[in-house]
CSV table of C-alpha atoms in Angstrom, one decimal:
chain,number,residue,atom,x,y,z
A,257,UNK,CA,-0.5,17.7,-4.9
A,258,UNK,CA,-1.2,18.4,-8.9
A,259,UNK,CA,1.7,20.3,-10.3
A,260,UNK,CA,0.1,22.9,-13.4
A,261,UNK,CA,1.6,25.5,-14.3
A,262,UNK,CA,-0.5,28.0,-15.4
A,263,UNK,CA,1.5,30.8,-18.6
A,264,UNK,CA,-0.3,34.0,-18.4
A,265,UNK,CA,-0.6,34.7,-22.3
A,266,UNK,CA,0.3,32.8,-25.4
A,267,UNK,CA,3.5,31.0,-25.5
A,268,UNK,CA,6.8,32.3,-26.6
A,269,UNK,CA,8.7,31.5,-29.5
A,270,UNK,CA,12.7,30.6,-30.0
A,271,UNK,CA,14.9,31.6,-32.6
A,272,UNK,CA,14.0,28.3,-33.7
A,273,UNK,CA,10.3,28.9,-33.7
A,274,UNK,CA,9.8,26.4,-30.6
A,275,UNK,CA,7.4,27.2,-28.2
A,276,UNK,CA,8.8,27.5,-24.5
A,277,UNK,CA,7.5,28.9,-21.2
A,278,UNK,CA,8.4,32.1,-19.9
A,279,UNK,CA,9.0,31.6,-16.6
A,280,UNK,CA,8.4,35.4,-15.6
A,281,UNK,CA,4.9,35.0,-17.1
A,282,UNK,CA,4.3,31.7,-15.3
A,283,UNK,CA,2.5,31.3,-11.9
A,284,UNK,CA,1.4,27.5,-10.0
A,285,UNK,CA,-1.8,26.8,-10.6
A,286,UNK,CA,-4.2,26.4,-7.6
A,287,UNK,CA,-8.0,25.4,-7.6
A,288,UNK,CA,-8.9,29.2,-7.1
A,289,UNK,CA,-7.2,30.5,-9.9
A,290,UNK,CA,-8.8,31.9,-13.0
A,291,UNK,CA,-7.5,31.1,-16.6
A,292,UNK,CA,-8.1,33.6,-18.9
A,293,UNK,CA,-8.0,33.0,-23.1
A,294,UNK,CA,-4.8,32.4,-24.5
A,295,UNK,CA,-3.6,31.6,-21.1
A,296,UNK,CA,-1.7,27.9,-21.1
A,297,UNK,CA,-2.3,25.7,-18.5
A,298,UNK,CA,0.4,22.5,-18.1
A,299,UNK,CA,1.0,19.9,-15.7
A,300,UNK,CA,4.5,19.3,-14.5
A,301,UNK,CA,6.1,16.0,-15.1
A,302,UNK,CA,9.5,15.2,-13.8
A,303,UNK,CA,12.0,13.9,-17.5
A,304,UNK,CA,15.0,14.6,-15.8
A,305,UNK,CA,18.0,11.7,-15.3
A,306,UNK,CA,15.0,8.9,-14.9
A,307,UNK,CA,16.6,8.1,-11.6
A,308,UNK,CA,15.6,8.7,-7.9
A,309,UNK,CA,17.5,11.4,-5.4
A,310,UNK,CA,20.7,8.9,-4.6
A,311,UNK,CA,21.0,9.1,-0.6
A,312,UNK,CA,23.8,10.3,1.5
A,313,UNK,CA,23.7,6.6,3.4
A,314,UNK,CA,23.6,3.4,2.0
A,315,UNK,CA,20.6,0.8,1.8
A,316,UNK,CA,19.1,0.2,5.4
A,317,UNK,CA,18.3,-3.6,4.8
A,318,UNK,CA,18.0,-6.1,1.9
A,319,UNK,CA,14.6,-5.8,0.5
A,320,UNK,CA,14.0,-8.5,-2.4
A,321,UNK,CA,12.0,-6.9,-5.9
A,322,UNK,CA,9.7,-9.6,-6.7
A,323,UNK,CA,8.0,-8.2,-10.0
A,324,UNK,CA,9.1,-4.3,-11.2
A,325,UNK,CA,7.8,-1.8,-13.9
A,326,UNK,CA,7.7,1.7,-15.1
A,327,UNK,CA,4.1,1.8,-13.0
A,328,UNK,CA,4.6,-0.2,-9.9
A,329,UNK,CA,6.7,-2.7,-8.3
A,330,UNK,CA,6.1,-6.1,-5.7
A,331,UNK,CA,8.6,-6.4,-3.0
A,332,UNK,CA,9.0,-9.3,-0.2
A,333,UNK,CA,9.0,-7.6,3.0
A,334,UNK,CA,10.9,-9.3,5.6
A,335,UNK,CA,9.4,-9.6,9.4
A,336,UNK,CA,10.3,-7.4,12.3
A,337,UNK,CA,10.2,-4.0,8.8
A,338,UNK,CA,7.2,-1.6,9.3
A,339,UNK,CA,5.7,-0.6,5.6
A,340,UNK,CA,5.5,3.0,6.9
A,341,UNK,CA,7.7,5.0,9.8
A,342,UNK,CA,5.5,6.2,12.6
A,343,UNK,CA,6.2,10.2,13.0
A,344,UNK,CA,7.6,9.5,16.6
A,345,UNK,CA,7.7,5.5,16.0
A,346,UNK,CA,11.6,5.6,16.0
A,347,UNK,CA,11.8,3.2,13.2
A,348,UNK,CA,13.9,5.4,11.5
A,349,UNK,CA,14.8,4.3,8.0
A,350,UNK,CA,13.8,0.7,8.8
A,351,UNK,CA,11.0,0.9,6.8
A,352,UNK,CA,9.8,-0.5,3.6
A,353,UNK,CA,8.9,2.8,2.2
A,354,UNK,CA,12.7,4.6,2.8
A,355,UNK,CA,13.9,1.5,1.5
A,356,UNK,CA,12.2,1.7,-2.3
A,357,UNK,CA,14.8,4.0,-3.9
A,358,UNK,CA,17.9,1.9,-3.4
A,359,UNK,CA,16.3,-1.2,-4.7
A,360,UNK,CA,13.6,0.0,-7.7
A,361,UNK,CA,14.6,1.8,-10.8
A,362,UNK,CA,12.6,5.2,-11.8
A,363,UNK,CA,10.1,5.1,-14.3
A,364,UNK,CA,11.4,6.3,-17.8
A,365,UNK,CA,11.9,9.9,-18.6
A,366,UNK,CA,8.9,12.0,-19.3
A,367,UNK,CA,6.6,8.7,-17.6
A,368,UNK,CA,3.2,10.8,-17.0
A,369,UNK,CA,2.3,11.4,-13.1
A,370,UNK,CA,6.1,9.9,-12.2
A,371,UNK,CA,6.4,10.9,-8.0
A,372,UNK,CA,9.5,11.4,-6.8
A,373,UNK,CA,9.9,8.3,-5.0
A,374,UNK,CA,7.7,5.6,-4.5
A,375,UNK,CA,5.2,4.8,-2.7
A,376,UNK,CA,3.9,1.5,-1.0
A,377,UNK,CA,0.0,1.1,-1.6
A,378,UNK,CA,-1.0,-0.6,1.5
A,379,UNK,CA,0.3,-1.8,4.5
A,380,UNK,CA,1.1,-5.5,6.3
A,381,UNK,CA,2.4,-6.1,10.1
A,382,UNK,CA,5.5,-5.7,11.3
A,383,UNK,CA,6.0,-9.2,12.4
A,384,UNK,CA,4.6,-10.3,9.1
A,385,UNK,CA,6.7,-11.7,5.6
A,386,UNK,CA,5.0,-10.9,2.3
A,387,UNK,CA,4.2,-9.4,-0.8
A,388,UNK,CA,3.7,-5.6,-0.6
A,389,UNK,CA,2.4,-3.3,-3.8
A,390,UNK,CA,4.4,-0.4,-4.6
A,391,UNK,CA,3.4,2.7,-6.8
A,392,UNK,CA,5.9,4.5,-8.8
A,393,UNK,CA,3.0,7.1,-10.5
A,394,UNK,CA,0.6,9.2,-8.7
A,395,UNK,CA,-2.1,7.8,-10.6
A,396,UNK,CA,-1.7,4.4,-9.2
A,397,UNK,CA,-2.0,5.2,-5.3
């Protein structure tokens, strides 16, 4: 789920004389794809507001951060929460995972690999309390 952007050709240049990409001469870059000299090839990376989408509905349960950085974050998991939803599971958005957003800040602007929302790293029981990992970069999971 790599995001490069591959600019057919050399850069183009401002008024200023900054380099930018022109989009028209841009295509996403897949595994198949051949880059040719002077093409640029650039990975994505989301430096917008350095928050997470804000929801339409407010925070399903409380969800205590134990330990939180622009890399990962440790929350306390309460019993009777699944980590993960099951597809047809009907846990809705009681689930530690559609939780994350309301209670952990995005990583800084420009934070390399940043997803768009985070992501627990493994999994504990329903009926079980305890500490569960969280990544907020791809490069973590």
């Amino acid at each position: 789920n790599m995001n490069v952007m591959i600019h057919r050709g050399p850069l183009q240049l401002d008024e200023s004389g900054e380099e930018y990409f022109d989009l028209d001469r841009c295509i996403r870059g897949f595994v198949m794809d051949r880059v040719s000299p002077g093409d640029v090839v650039a990975k994505q990376v989301r430096i917008g507001s350095g928050e997470y989408p804000i929801m339409s509905f407010k925070q399903p349960f409380e969800l205590p951060v134990v330990y939180e950085d622009d890399h990962f974050a440790i929350v306390d998991k309460p019993a009777g929460i699944v980590v993960y939803a099951n597809k047809n599971g009907g846990h809705g958005l009681m689930s530690v995972k559609s939780c994350l957003p309301f209670v952990l800040k995005a990583p800084k602007s420009g934070t390399f690999a940043a997803m768009l929302r985070p992501k627990p790293v493994h999994r504990i029981d329903k009926p079980t309390t305890g500490l569960v990992s969280n990544s907020a970069i791809a490069s973590d999971v």
